One Martini backbone bead per residue (centre of mass of N, CA, C, O) as a GRO file, in nm:
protein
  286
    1UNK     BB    1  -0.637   2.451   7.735
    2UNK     BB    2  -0.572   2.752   7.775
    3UNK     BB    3  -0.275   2.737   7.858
    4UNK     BB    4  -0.196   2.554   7.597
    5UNK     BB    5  -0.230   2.810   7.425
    6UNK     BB    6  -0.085   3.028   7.520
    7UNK     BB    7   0.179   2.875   7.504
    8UNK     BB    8   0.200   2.887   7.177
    9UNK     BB    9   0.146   3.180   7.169
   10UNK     BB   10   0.407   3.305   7.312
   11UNK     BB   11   0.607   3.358   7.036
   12UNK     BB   12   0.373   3.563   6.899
   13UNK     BB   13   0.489   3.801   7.096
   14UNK     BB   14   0.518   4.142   7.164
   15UNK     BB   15   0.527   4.316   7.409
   16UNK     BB   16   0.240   4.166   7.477
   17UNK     BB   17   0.170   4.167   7.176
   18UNK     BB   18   0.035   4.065   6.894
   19UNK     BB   19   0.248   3.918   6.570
   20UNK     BB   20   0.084   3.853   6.308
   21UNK     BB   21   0.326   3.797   6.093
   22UNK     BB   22   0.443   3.554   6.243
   23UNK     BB   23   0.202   3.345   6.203
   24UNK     BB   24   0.137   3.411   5.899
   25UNK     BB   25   0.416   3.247   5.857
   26UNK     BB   26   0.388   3.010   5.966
   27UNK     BB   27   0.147   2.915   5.828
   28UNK     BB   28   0.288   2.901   5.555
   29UNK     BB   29   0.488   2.690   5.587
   30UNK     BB   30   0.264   2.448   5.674
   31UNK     BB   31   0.096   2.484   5.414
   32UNK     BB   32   0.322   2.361   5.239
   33UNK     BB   33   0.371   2.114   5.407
   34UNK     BB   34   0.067   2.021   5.356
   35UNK     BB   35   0.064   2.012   5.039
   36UNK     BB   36   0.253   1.818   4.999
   37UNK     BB   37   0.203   1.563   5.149
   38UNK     BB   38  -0.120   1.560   4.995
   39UNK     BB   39   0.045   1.541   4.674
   40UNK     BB   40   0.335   1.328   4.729
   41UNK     BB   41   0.425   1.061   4.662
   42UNK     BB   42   0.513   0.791   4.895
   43UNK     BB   43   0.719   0.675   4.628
   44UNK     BB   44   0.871   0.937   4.602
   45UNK     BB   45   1.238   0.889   4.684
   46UNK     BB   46   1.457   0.847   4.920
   47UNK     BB   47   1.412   0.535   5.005
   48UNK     BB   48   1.079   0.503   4.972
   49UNK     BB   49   1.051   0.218   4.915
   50UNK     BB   50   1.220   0.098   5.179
   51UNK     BB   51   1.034   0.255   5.394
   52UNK     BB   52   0.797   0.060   5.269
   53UNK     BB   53   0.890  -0.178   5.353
   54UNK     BB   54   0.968  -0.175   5.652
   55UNK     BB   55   0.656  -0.161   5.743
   56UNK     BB   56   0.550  -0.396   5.636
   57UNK     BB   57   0.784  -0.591   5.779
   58UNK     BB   58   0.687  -0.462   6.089
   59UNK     BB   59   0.441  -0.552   6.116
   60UNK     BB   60   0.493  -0.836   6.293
   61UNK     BB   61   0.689  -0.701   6.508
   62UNK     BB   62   0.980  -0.695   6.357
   63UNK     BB   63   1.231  -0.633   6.250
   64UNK     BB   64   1.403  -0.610   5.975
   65UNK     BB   65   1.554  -0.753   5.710
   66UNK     BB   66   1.733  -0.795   5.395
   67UNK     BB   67   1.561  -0.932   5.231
   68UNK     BB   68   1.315  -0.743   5.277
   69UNK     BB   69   1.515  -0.459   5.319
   70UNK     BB   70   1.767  -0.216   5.227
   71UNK     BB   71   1.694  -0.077   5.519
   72UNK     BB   72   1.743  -0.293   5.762
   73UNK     BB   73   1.918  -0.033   5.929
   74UNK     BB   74   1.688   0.127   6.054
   75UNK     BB   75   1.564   0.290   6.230
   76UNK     BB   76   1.236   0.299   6.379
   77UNK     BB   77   1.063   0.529   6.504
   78UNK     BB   78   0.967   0.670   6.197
   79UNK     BB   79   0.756   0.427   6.152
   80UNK     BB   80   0.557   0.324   6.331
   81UNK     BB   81   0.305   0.446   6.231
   82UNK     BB   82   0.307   0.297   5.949
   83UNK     BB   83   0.290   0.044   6.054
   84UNK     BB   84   0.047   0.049   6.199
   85UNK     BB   85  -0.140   0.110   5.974
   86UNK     BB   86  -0.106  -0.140   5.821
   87UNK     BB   87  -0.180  -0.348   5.992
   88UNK     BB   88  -0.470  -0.252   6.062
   89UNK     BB   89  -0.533  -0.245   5.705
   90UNK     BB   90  -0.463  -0.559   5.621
   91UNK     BB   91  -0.760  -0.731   5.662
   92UNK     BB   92  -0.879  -0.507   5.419
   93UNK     BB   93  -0.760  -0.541   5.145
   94UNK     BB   94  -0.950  -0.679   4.979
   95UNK     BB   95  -1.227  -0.528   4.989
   96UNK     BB   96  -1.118  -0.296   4.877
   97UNK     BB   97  -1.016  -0.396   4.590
   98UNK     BB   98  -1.350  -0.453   4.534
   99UNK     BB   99  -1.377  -0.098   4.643
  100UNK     BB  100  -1.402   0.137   4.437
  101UNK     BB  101  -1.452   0.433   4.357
  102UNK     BB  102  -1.664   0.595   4.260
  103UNK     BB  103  -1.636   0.828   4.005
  104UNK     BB  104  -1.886   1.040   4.052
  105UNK     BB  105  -1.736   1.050   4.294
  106UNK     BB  106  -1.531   1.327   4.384
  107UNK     BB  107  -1.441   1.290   4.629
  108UNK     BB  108  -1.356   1.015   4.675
  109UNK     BB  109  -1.166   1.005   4.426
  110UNK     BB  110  -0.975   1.162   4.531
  111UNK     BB  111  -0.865   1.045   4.784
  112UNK     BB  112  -0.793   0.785   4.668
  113UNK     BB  113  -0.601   0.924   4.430
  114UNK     BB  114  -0.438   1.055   4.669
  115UNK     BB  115  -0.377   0.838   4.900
  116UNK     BB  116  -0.356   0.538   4.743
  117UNK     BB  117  -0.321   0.520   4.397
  118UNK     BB  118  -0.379   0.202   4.414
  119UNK     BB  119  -0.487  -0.095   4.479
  120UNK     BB  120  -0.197  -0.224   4.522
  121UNK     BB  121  -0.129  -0.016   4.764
  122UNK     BB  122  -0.303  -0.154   4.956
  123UNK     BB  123  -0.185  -0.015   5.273
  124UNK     BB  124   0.077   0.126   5.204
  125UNK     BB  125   0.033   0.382   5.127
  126UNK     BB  126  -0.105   0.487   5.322
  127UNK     BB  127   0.129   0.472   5.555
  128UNK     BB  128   0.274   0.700   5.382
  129UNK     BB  129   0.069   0.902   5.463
  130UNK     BB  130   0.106   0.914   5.697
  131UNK     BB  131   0.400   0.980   5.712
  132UNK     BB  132   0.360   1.273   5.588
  133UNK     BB  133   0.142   1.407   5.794
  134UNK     BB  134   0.331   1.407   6.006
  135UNK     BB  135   0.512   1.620   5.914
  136UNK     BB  136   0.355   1.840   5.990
  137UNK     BB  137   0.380   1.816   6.298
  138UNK     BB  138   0.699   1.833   6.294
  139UNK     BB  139   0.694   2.130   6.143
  140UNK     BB  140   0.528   2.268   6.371
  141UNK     BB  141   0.749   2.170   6.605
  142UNK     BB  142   0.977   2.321   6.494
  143UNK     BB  143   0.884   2.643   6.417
  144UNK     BB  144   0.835   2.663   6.726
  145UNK     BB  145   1.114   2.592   6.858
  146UNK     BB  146   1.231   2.838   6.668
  147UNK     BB  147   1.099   3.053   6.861
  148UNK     BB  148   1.208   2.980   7.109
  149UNK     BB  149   1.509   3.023   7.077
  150UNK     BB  150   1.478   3.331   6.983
  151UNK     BB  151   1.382   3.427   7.197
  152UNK     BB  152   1.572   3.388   7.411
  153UNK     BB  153   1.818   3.528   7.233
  154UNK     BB  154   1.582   3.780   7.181
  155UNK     BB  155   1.386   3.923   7.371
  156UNK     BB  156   1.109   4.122   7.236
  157UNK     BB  157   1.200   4.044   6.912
  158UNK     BB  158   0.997   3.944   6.661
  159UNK     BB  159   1.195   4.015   6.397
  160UNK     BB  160   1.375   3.793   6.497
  161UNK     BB  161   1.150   3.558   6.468
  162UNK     BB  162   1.102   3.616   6.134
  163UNK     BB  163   1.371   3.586   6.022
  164UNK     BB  164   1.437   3.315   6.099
  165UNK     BB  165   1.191   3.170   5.957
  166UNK     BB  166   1.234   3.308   5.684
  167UNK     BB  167   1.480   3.142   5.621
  168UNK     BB  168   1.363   2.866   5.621
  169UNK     BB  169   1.132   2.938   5.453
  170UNK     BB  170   1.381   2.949   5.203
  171UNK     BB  171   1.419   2.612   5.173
  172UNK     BB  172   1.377   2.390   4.961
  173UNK     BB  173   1.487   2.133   5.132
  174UNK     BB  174   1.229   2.125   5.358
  175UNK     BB  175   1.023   2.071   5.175
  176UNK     BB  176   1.135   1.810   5.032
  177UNK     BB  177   1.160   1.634   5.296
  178UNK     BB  178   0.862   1.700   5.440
  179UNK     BB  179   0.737   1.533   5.140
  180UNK     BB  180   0.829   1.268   5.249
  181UNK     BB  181   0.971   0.933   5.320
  182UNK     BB  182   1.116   1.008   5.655
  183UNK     BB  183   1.335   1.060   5.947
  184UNK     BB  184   1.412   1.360   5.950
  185UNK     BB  185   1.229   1.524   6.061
  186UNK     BB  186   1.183   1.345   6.363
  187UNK     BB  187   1.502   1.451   6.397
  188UNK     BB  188   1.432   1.756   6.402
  189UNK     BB  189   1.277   1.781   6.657
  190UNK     BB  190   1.531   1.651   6.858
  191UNK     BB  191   1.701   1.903   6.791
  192UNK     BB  192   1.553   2.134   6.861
  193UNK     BB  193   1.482   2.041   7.164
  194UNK     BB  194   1.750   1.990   7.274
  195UNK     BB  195   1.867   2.320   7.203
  196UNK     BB  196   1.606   2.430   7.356
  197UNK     BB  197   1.699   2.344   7.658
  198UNK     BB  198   1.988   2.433   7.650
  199UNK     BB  199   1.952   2.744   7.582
  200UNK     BB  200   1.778   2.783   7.855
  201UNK     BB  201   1.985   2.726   8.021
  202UNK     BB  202   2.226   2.940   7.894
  203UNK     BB  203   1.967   3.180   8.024
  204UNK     BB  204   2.027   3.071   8.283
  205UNK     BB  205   2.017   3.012   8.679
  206UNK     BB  206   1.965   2.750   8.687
  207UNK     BB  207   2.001   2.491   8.779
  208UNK     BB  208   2.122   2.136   8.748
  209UNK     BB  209   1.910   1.877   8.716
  210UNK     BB  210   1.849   1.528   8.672
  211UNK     BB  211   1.575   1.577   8.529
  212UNK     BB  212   1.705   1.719   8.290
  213UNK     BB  213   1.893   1.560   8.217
  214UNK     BB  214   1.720   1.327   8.146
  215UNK     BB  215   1.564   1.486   7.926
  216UNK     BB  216   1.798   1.476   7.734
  217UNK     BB  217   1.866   1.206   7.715
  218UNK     BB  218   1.581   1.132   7.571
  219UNK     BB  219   1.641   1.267   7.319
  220UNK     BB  220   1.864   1.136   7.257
  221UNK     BB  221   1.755   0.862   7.223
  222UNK     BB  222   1.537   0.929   7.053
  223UNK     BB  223   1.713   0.998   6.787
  224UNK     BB  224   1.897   0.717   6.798
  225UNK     BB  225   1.612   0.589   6.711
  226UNK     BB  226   1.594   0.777   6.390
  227UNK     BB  227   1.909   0.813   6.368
  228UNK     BB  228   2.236   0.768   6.332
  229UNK     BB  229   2.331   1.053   6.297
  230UNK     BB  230   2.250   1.160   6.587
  231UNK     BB  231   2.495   1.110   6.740
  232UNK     BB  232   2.633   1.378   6.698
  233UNK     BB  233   2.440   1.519   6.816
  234UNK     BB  234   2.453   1.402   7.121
  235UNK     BB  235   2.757   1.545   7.173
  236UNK     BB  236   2.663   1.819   7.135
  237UNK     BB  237   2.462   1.768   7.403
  238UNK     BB  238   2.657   1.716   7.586
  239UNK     BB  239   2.841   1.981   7.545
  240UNK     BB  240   2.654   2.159   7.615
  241UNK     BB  241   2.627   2.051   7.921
  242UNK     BB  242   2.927   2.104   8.006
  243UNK     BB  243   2.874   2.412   7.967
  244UNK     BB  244   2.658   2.462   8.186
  245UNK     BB  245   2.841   2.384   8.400
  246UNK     BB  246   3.046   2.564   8.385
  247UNK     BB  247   2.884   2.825   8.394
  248UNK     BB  248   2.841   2.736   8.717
  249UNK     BB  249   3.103   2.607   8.857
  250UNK     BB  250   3.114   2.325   8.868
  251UNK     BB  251   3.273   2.107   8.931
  252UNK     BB  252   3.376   1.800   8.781
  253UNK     BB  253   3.238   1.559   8.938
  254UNK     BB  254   2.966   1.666   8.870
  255UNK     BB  255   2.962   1.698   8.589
  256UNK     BB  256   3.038   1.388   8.489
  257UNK     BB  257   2.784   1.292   8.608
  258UNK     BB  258   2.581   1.464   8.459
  259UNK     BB  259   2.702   1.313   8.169
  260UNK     BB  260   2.657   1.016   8.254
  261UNK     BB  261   2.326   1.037   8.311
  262UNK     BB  262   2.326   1.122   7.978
  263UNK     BB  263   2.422   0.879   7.863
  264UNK     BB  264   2.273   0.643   7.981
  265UNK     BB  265   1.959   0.711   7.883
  266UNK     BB  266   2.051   0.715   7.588
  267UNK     BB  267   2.154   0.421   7.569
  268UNK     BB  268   1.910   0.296   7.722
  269UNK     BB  269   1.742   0.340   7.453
  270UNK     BB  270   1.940   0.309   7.198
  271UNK     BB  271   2.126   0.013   7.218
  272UNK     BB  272   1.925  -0.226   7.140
  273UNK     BB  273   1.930  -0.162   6.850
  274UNK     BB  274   2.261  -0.181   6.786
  275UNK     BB  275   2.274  -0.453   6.872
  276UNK     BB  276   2.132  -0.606   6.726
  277UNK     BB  277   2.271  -0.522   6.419
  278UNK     BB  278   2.552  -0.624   6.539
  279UNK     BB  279   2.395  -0.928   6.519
  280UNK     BB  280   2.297  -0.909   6.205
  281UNK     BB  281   2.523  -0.716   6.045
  282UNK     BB  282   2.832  -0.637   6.237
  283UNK     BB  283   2.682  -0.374   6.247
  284UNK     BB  284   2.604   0.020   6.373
  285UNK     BB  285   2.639   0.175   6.094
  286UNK     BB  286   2.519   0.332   5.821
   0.00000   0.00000   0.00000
């Protein structure tokens, strides 16, 4: 435990020394995504009613058709958490609507009115609400990866890594995207992450190792198991890789082989999906 506390503080080190504006700027930026979260309707939205359908319908185990909802054709993986939770608290659905808040309980009236927000909507507003309070946690995540990027590329420099930082939390597109029920937060961590592995490969001279592959690999698979146009996120994601074979010098043949790898890996998790998709709606692209 104490590891992994060292390890996530260490992007807000600088020079040996502990580098306070920078922890209380990520605090301040993911407690306004914890803010938003936490009051923003989670069927108010681009296509929020559809990803609220979509969890619904995922609920008994299979993709959704068309029918059920105008989103089946939405990769699956940011989903899962929410659907999940309808599943779970689908069988409480009638005693809850028999059993609301009394009025006078201050705190159980709020939660119930911040969270479920009307009878009718349990327990889908629920997974709704999970899945906006997951965007904090990948807000989190997003916001750490910005830091150990920024510090890769200028070791030593805390006001490098305080200034990405501010100009990120300095976009409203971000906080009302991660206020949203949407794909996108969990698709922007596995494109920091796999940036973050990228620039690590581009700034050291570590051999480049099948593991090394097949993890970024794993990333683009699963990114584009959360989003279709993770897609072209992927081909930069292999071109970043044949990038990093240059720099080492290394043959042409071995080069095409781990870019092979890192393909195969990649459409090994994503393409039966896509396949899916394929075979249901005669095409693979959203």
């Amino acid at each position: 435990m104490q590891k992994l506390l060292e390890r996530f503080l260490q992007p807000f080190r600088d020079g040996g020394r502990f580098y306070r504006p920078l922890l209380l700027l990520y605090l301040l930026v993911n407690l306004l995504v914890l803010r938003n979260a936490v009051f923003h309707d989670p069927s108010i939205g681009y296509d929020a009613l559809g990803y609220l359908e979509y969890m619904q319908a995922a609920a008994d185990g299979s993709l959704p058709t068309e029918a059920e909802t105008e989103e089946y054709f939405s990769a699956p993986l940011a989903f899962v958490p929410g659907t999940l939770t309808y599943a779970a608290l689908q069988p409480f659905a009638d005693s809850a609507a028999l059993n609301p808040p009394n009025d006078e309980a201050l705190v159980s009236s709020w939660l119930y009115y911040n969270f479920l927000y009307s009878l009718d909507d349990f327990p889908l507003a629920v997974a709704g609400k999970v899945s906006q309070l997951l965007n904090v946690v990948y807000s989190l995540a997003v916001t750490w990866l910005l830091l150990k990027i920024a510090q890769r590329l200028r070791p030593g420099d805390g006001q490098f890594r305080a200034g990405a930082l501010f100009v990120l939390g300095m976009l409203p597109v971000y906080y009302k995207t991660f206020a949203m029920v949407r794909a996108e937060p969990l698709m922007l961590v596995f494109i920091m992450l796999g940036l973050y592995r990228l620039v690590r490969a581009l700034t050291s001279e570590q051999p480049l190792s099948v593991r090394w592959v097949v993890g970024l690999g794993v990333v683009a698979g699963l990114g584009m198991l959360t989003r279709q146009w993770f897609v072209s996120a992927a081909l930069l994601l292999g071109l970043g890789l044949l990038t990093a074979a240059y720099q080492r010098r290394l043959a042409w043949a071995q080069a095409l082989r781990l870019g092979a790898v890192f393909a195969l890996v990649a459409a090994a998790i994503a393409l039966p999906f896509y396949l899916h998709l394929q075979r249901r709606a005669g095409w693979m692209a959203a």
